[in-house]
CSV table of C-alpha atoms in Angstrom, one decimal:
chain,number,residue,atom,x,y,z
M,1,MET,CA,-31.0,47.8,41.2
M,2,ARG,CA,-29.9,45.8,37.9
M,3,TYR,CA,-28.6,42.4,37.6
M,4,GLU,CA,-27.1,41.3,34.6
M,5,ALA,CA,-25.0,37.9,33.9
M,6,PRO,CA,-22.8,37.9,31.3
M,7,SER,CA,-21.3,35.3,29.1
M,8,SER,CA,-17.9,36.9,28.4
M,9,LEU,CA,-15.5,39.3,29.3
M,10,ASP,CA,-16.1,41.4,27.0
M,11,GLN,CA,-20.0,42.0,27.7
M,12,ALA,CA,-18.9,42.2,31.5
M,13,VAL,CA,-16.6,45.2,30.0
M,14,ALA,CA,-19.1,47.0,28.1
M,15,LEU,CA,-21.9,46.8,31.1
M,16,LEU,CA,-19.2,47.8,33.0
M,17,ALA,CA,-18.0,50.6,31.1
M,18,LYS,CA,-21.1,52.1,30.0
M,19,GLU,CA,-22.7,52.3,33.5
M,20,SER,CA,-22.7,55.8,35.3
M,21,GLY,CA,-23.6,55.2,38.7
M,22,ASP,CA,-22.2,52.6,41.2
M,23,ALA,CA,-21.3,49.3,39.8
M,24,ARG,CA,-20.4,46.3,41.3
M,25,ILE,CA,-18.5,42.8,40.4
M,26,LEU,CA,-20.3,39.6,41.8
M,27,ALA,CA,-17.6,37.3,41.9
M,28,GLY,CA,-18.9,35.0,45.5
M,29,GLY,CA,-20.3,38.0,47.1
M,30,THR,CA,-19.4,37.3,50.8
M,31,ASP,CA,-17.4,41.0,50.7
M,32,LEU,CA,-20.4,42.3,48.7
M,33,LEU,CA,-23.7,41.0,49.9
M,34,VAL,CA,-22.2,41.8,53.5
M,35,GLN,CA,-21.8,45.4,52.2
M,36,MET,CA,-25.4,45.9,50.4
M,37,ARG,CA,-27.3,44.3,54.3
M,38,THR,CA,-25.7,46.5,56.7
M,39,ASP,CA,-25.9,49.9,53.8
M,40,ILE,CA,-22.5,50.3,53.6
M,41,LEU,CA,-23.2,50.3,49.3
M,42,ASP,CA,-26.1,50.6,46.9
M,43,PRO,CA,-25.3,49.7,43.9
M,44,VAL,CA,-27.1,50.3,40.7
M,45,LEU,CA,-25.9,47.5,38.6
M,46,ILE,CA,-24.6,44.0,39.9
M,47,ILE,CA,-22.5,42.4,37.2
M,48,ASP,CA,-22.8,38.5,38.1
M,49,ILE,CA,-19.2,36.9,36.2
M,50,LYS,CA,-19.5,33.3,37.5
M,51,GLY,CA,-20.7,32.2,34.1
M,52,ILE,CA,-17.7,33.6,32.4
M,53,ALA,CA,-15.7,30.9,31.9
M,54,GLU,CA,-12.1,32.2,32.1
M,55,THR,CA,-12.8,33.6,35.2
M,56,ARG,CA,-14.4,30.4,36.2
M,57,GLN,CA,-11.2,27.9,35.3
M,58,ILE,CA,-7.9,26.6,36.7
M,59,LYS,CA,-5.8,25.4,34.1
M,60,GLU,CA,-1.8,25.3,33.6
M,61,GLU,CA,0.0,27.5,31.2
M,62,ALA,CA,3.6,28.9,30.7
M,63,GLY,CA,4.8,26.3,33.6
M,64,GLY,CA,2.3,27.6,36.4
M,65,PHE,CA,-1.3,27.8,36.5
M,66,ARG,CA,-3.7,30.5,35.7
M,67,VAL,CA,-6.9,31.0,38.0
M,68,GLY,CA,-10.3,32.4,37.4
M,69,ALA,CA,-11.2,35.8,39.1
M,70,ALA,CA,-14.3,33.8,40.4
M,71,VAL,CA,-13.0,30.5,41.4
M,72,THR,CA,-13.8,29.4,45.0
M,73,GLY,CA,-11.8,29.0,47.8
M,74,ALA,CA,-13.4,25.3,47.8
M,75,GLU,CA,-11.8,24.6,44.0
M,76,LEU,CA,-8.9,25.6,45.1
M,77,LYS,CA,-8.4,23.5,47.9
M,78,GLU,CA,-9.7,20.5,45.6
M,79,HIS,CA,-7.3,20.5,42.9
M,80,ALA,CA,-4.4,18.6,44.3
M,81,LYS,CA,-2.1,19.5,41.5
M,82,LEU,CA,-2.5,23.4,42.4
M,83,LYS,CA,-2.6,22.3,46.4
M,84,SER,CA,1.0,20.9,46.3
M,85,VAL,CA,2.9,23.3,43.8
M,86,TRP,CA,1.4,26.6,46.1
M,87,PRO,CA,0.3,25.7,48.8
M,88,GLY,CA,1.1,28.6,50.7
M,89,VAL,CA,-1.6,30.3,48.3
M,90,VAL,CA,-4.3,27.3,48.4
M,91,GLU,CA,-4.3,28.0,52.5
M,92,ALA,CA,-4.6,31.6,52.3
M,93,ALA,CA,-7.4,31.2,50.6
M,94,ASN,CA,-9.0,28.9,52.6
M,95,LEU,CA,-8.7,31.4,56.1
M,96,ILE,CA,-10.9,33.1,54.2
M,97,GLY,CA,-14.2,33.0,56.4
M,98,SER,CA,-15.9,29.3,57.5
M,99,THR,CA,-15.9,25.9,55.4
M,100,GLN,CA,-19.4,27.6,54.0
M,101,VAL,CA,-18.2,30.7,53.1
M,102,GLN,CA,-14.8,29.3,50.9
M,103,GLY,CA,-17.3,27.5,49.1
M,104,ARG,CA,-18.3,31.3,47.8
M,105,ALA,CA,-15.2,33.2,48.4
M,106,THR,CA,-12.9,34.1,46.2
M,107,MET,CA,-8.8,35.0,45.4
M,108,GLY,CA,-10.4,38.2,43.0
M,109,GLY,CA,-12.7,39.3,45.1
M,110,ASN,CA,-10.7,39.2,48.4
M,111,LEU,CA,-8.1,41.4,46.4
M,112,CYS,CA,-10.8,43.7,44.8
M,113,ASN,CA,-12.6,43.8,48.2
M,114,GLY,CA,-9.8,46.6,49.3
M,115,SER,CA,-8.6,44.9,52.8
M,116,PRO,CA,-4.7,45.7,53.4
M,117,ALA,CA,-5.9,42.4,56.2
M,118,ALA,CA,-7.1,40.0,52.8
M,119,ASP,CA,-5.6,36.2,53.4
M,120,SER,CA,-4.8,35.8,50.3
M,121,VAL,CA,-3.5,38.6,48.9
M,122,PRO,CA,0.2,38.4,50.9
M,123,ALA,CA,0.3,35.0,49.7
M,124,LEU,CA,-0.1,35.7,45.6
M,125,ILE,CA,2.2,38.9,46.7
M,126,ALA,CA,4.9,36.1,47.8
M,127,ALA,CA,4.3,33.9,45.0
M,128,GLY,CA,5.1,36.3,42.0
M,129,ALA,CA,1.6,36.4,41.2
M,130,LYS,CA,0.3,38.7,38.7
M,131,ALA,CA,-3.5,39.6,37.8
M,132,THR,CA,-4.7,40.0,34.4
M,133,ILE,CA,-6.9,43.4,34.3
M,134,VAL,CA,-9.6,42.9,30.8
M,135,GLY,CA,-11.1,45.9,30.4
M,136,PRO,CA,-12.0,48.8,27.6
M,137,LYS,CA,-8.3,49.0,26.1
M,138,GLY,CA,-7.4,45.6,26.2
M,139,ARG,CA,-5.8,43.2,28.7
M,140,ARG,CA,-2.6,44.3,31.1
M,141,ASP,CA,-0.6,42.0,33.9
M,142,VAL,CA,-0.5,44.0,36.7
M,143,PRO,CA,1.6,42.3,39.8
M,144,VAL,CA,-0.7,41.5,42.6
M,145,GLU,CA,1.1,43.8,44.7
M,146,ASP,CA,0.6,47.6,42.3
M,147,VAL,CA,-3.5,46.4,42.1
M,148,MET,CA,-4.7,47.8,45.5
M,149,LEU,CA,-3.3,51.0,46.4
M,150,ALA,CA,-5.2,52.1,49.8
M,151,PRO,CA,-8.3,50.8,52.0
M,152,ARG,CA,-10.7,50.1,49.0
M,153,LYS,CA,-9.1,51.5,46.2
M,154,LEU,CA,-7.0,49.8,43.5
M,155,CYS,CA,-5.5,50.4,40.0
M,156,LEU,CA,-8.6,49.4,38.3
M,157,THR,CA,-9.7,52.0,35.7
M,158,LYS,CA,-13.3,52.6,34.6
M,159,GLY,CA,-14.5,49.7,32.9
M,160,GLU,CA,-11.5,46.8,34.3
M,161,ILE,CA,-12.2,43.6,35.6
M,162,ILE,CA,-10.1,41.5,37.2
M,163,ALA,CA,-10.4,37.7,34.8
M,164,SER,CA,-7.5,35.6,36.7
M,165,PHE,CA,-4.6,35.2,38.2
M,166,LEU,CA,-1.2,33.8,36.8
M,167,LEU,CA,1.0,32.0,39.1
M,168,PRO,CA,4.7,31.6,37.8
M,169,ALA,CA,6.5,28.4,37.1
M,170,LYS,CA,7.9,27.6,39.7
M,171,PRO,CA,11.7,27.1,40.4
M,172,ALA,CA,13.3,23.9,41.8
M,173,ARG,CA,13.5,23.7,45.8
M,174,THR,CA,11.0,26.4,46.2
M,175,GLY,CA,8.3,26.1,48.8
M,176,ASP,CA,5.7,29.2,49.2
M,177,ALA,CA,4.2,29.5,53.0
M,178,TYR,CA,1.2,31.8,54.7
M,179,LEU,CA,0.2,32.4,58.4
M,180,ARG,CA,-1.8,34.9,59.6
M,181,PHE,CA,-2.8,36.1,63.5
M,182,ILE,CA,-5.7,36.3,64.7
M,183,PRO,CA,-7.5,37.2,67.8
M,184,ARG,CA,-9.8,34.5,67.9
M,185,THR,CA,-8.8,30.5,66.9
M,186,GLU,CA,-11.0,31.1,63.4
M,187,MET,CA,-13.0,33.3,61.1
M,188,ASP,CA,-11.5,36.6,62.3
M,189,ILE,CA,-9.3,39.1,60.4
M,190,ALA,CA,-5.9,39.2,60.9
M,191,VAL,CA,-3.8,41.3,63.2
M,192,VAL,CA,-0.8,40.6,60.6
M,193,GLY,CA,-0.5,38.1,58.0
M,194,CYS,CA,2.9,36.9,56.4
M,195,GLY,CA,3.9,35.1,53.1
M,196,VAL,CA,7.1,34.0,52.1
M,197,CYS,CA,8.5,32.5,49.0
M,198,LEU,CA,12.0,31.6,48.6
M,199,THR,CA,14.2,29.2,46.9
M,200,LEU,CA,17.6,26.9,47.5
M,201,ASP,CA,20.0,26.0,45.8
M,202,ALA,CA,21.4,22.3,45.8
M,203,GLY,CA,23.9,23.5,48.5
M,204,GLY,CA,20.5,24.5,51.0
M,205,LYS,CA,21.6,28.4,50.8
M,206,CYS,CA,18.5,30.6,49.5
M,207,THR,CA,18.9,32.1,46.2
M,208,ALA,CA,15.7,34.0,45.8
M,209,ALA,CA,13.3,35.4,48.1
M,210,ARG,CA,10.1,37.2,48.4
M,211,VAL,CA,8.2,38.2,52.0
M,212,SER,CA,4.8,39.9,51.9
M,213,LEU,CA,3.0,41.6,55.0
M,214,GLY,CA,-0.5,42.2,55.0
M,215,ALA,CA,-3.1,44.4,57.9
M,216,VAL,CA,0.0,46.6,58.9
M,217,ALA,CA,0.4,49.4,56.7
M,218,ALA,CA,-3.0,50.6,54.3
M,219,ARG,CA,-1.9,48.0,51.4
M,220,PRO,CA,-0.1,44.6,51.6
M,221,LEU,CA,3.3,45.0,51.2
M,222,LEU,CA,6.5,43.2,49.2
M,223,VAL,CA,9.1,43.6,52.0
M,224,ALA,CA,12.0,43.7,49.7
M,225,PRO,CA,14.7,44.4,52.7
M,226,ALA,CA,13.1,41.3,54.0
M,227,ALA,CA,13.5,39.0,51.4
M,228,ALA,CA,17.0,40.4,50.8
M,229,ALA,CA,18.4,39.4,54.9
M,230,LEU,CA,17.2,35.7,53.4
M,231,VAL,CA,19.4,35.8,50.0
M,232,CYS,CA,22.4,34.3,50.1
M,233,THR,CA,22.3,32.6,54.1
M,234,SER,CA,21.6,28.5,54.9
M,235,VAL,CA,18.3,31.0,56.5
M,236,ASP,CA,19.7,30.2,59.8
M,237,ASP,CA,19.0,32.1,63.2
M,238,ALA,CA,21.1,34.9,62.3
M,239,ALA,CA,19.0,35.6,58.9
M,240,LEU,CA,16.0,35.0,60.7
M,241,GLN,CA,16.9,37.7,63.4
M,242,LYS,CA,17.8,40.3,60.0
M,243,LEU,CA,14.0,39.4,58.6
M,244,ASP,CA,12.7,39.7,61.7
M,245,ALA,CA,14.4,43.3,62.1
M,246,ALA,CA,13.4,44.1,58.6
M,247,ALA,CA,9.7,43.2,58.6
M,248,ARG,CA,9.2,45.1,62.0
M,249,ALA,CA,10.6,48.5,60.4
M,250,ALA,CA,8.5,47.8,57.3
M,251,CYS,CA,4.9,48.3,59.5
M,252,GLN,CA,3.0,51.5,59.5
M,253,PRO,CA,-0.1,49.6,61.0
M,254,ILE,CA,-3.2,51.3,62.9
M,255,ASP,CA,-4.6,50.8,66.3
M,256,ASP,CA,-7.8,49.2,66.3
M,257,LYS,CA,-9.5,46.5,68.6
M,258,ARG,CA,-7.2,43.6,67.0
M,259,GLY,CA,-4.3,45.2,68.5
M,260,THR,CA,-2.3,47.9,68.9
M,261,LYS,CA,0.6,49.7,66.6
M,262,GLU,CA,3.2,48.3,68.6
M,263,TYR,CA,1.8,45.3,69.2
M,264,ARG,CA,1.0,44.4,65.4
M,265,ILE,CA,4.8,45.9,64.8
M,266,LYS,CA,6.1,42.7,67.3
M,267,VAL,CA,3.9,40.3,66.0
M,268,ALA,CA,4.9,40.9,61.9
M,269,GLY,CA,8.4,39.8,62.7
M,270,VAL,CA,7.4,37.0,64.6
M,271,LEU,CA,5.4,35.7,62.4
M,272,ALA,CA,8.0,36.3,59.4
M,273,ARG,CA,10.8,34.1,61.1
M,274,ARG,CA,7.8,31.3,61.6
M,275,THR,CA,6.8,31.8,57.7
M,276,ALA,CA,9.9,31.8,56.7
M,277,LEU,CA,10.9,28.0,58.2
M,278,ILE,CA,7.9,26.2,56.8
M,279,ALA,CA,8.7,28.0,53.6
M,280,LEU,CA,12.3,26.6,54.3
M,281,GLU,CA,11.2,23.2,55.1
M,282,ARG,CA,9.2,22.9,52.0
M,283,ALA,CA,11.7,24.3,49.5
M,284,ARG,CA,13.8,21.5,50.9
M,285,LYS,CA,11.6,18.5,50.3
M,286,ALA,CA,10.7,20.3,46.6
């Protein structure tokens, strides 16, 4: 196995594009290293992107924030302004593993690991984030909901790397939140995850919303009917019941040791309502 630590994205892309064998990107390594040690993966090339400045920065851009793909969860939590503007995204990233793991784990790695249960992904989708992908043909921005196609399968083509995420400018009276349900009290994989972002007008009615579910299908979902259930309402009980029903209807889960299909579907509705109420409260205070 070869290890490379390029200092630029161009160098990383060239290494990745040239390699004919299995090449892997190391951002935090909290998934990759475990999979290598358990013989799930045996790459011939590891490309460490932590030395590339663009992947390690958090900066304000276009009224929002650009977050490097190799920024750790701990660093996200320490960025006071980002945490105040997009608390749901930061909270989701800080549910990945233990405190020690959060010192290494990244949103880029969490997405590229290709797990439908990834915690940071529904929160990014709800926020309307885009992934900036760099490859041999240049750069392209892709909505986060379109990056993962199926378990362990991404939209990336040969030589492409996710360099950063762009969180958009947040409208006034907008709140976001992320919740998950897990079998244990911490450090477990989500049975269901839910991200909600909503915007209110001056009178308290919802004018826009995005709802995302994780761990209930082959990929994290952007659930438009669930968002539509909230728009043009005051997010009252009737709207929340419609949200619950729409969230359940979107689910296509599997049975596994963490929960049955029926259980996941029920939890998805409950979690959507609870997450929406947190987002609502934050929007009222924004």
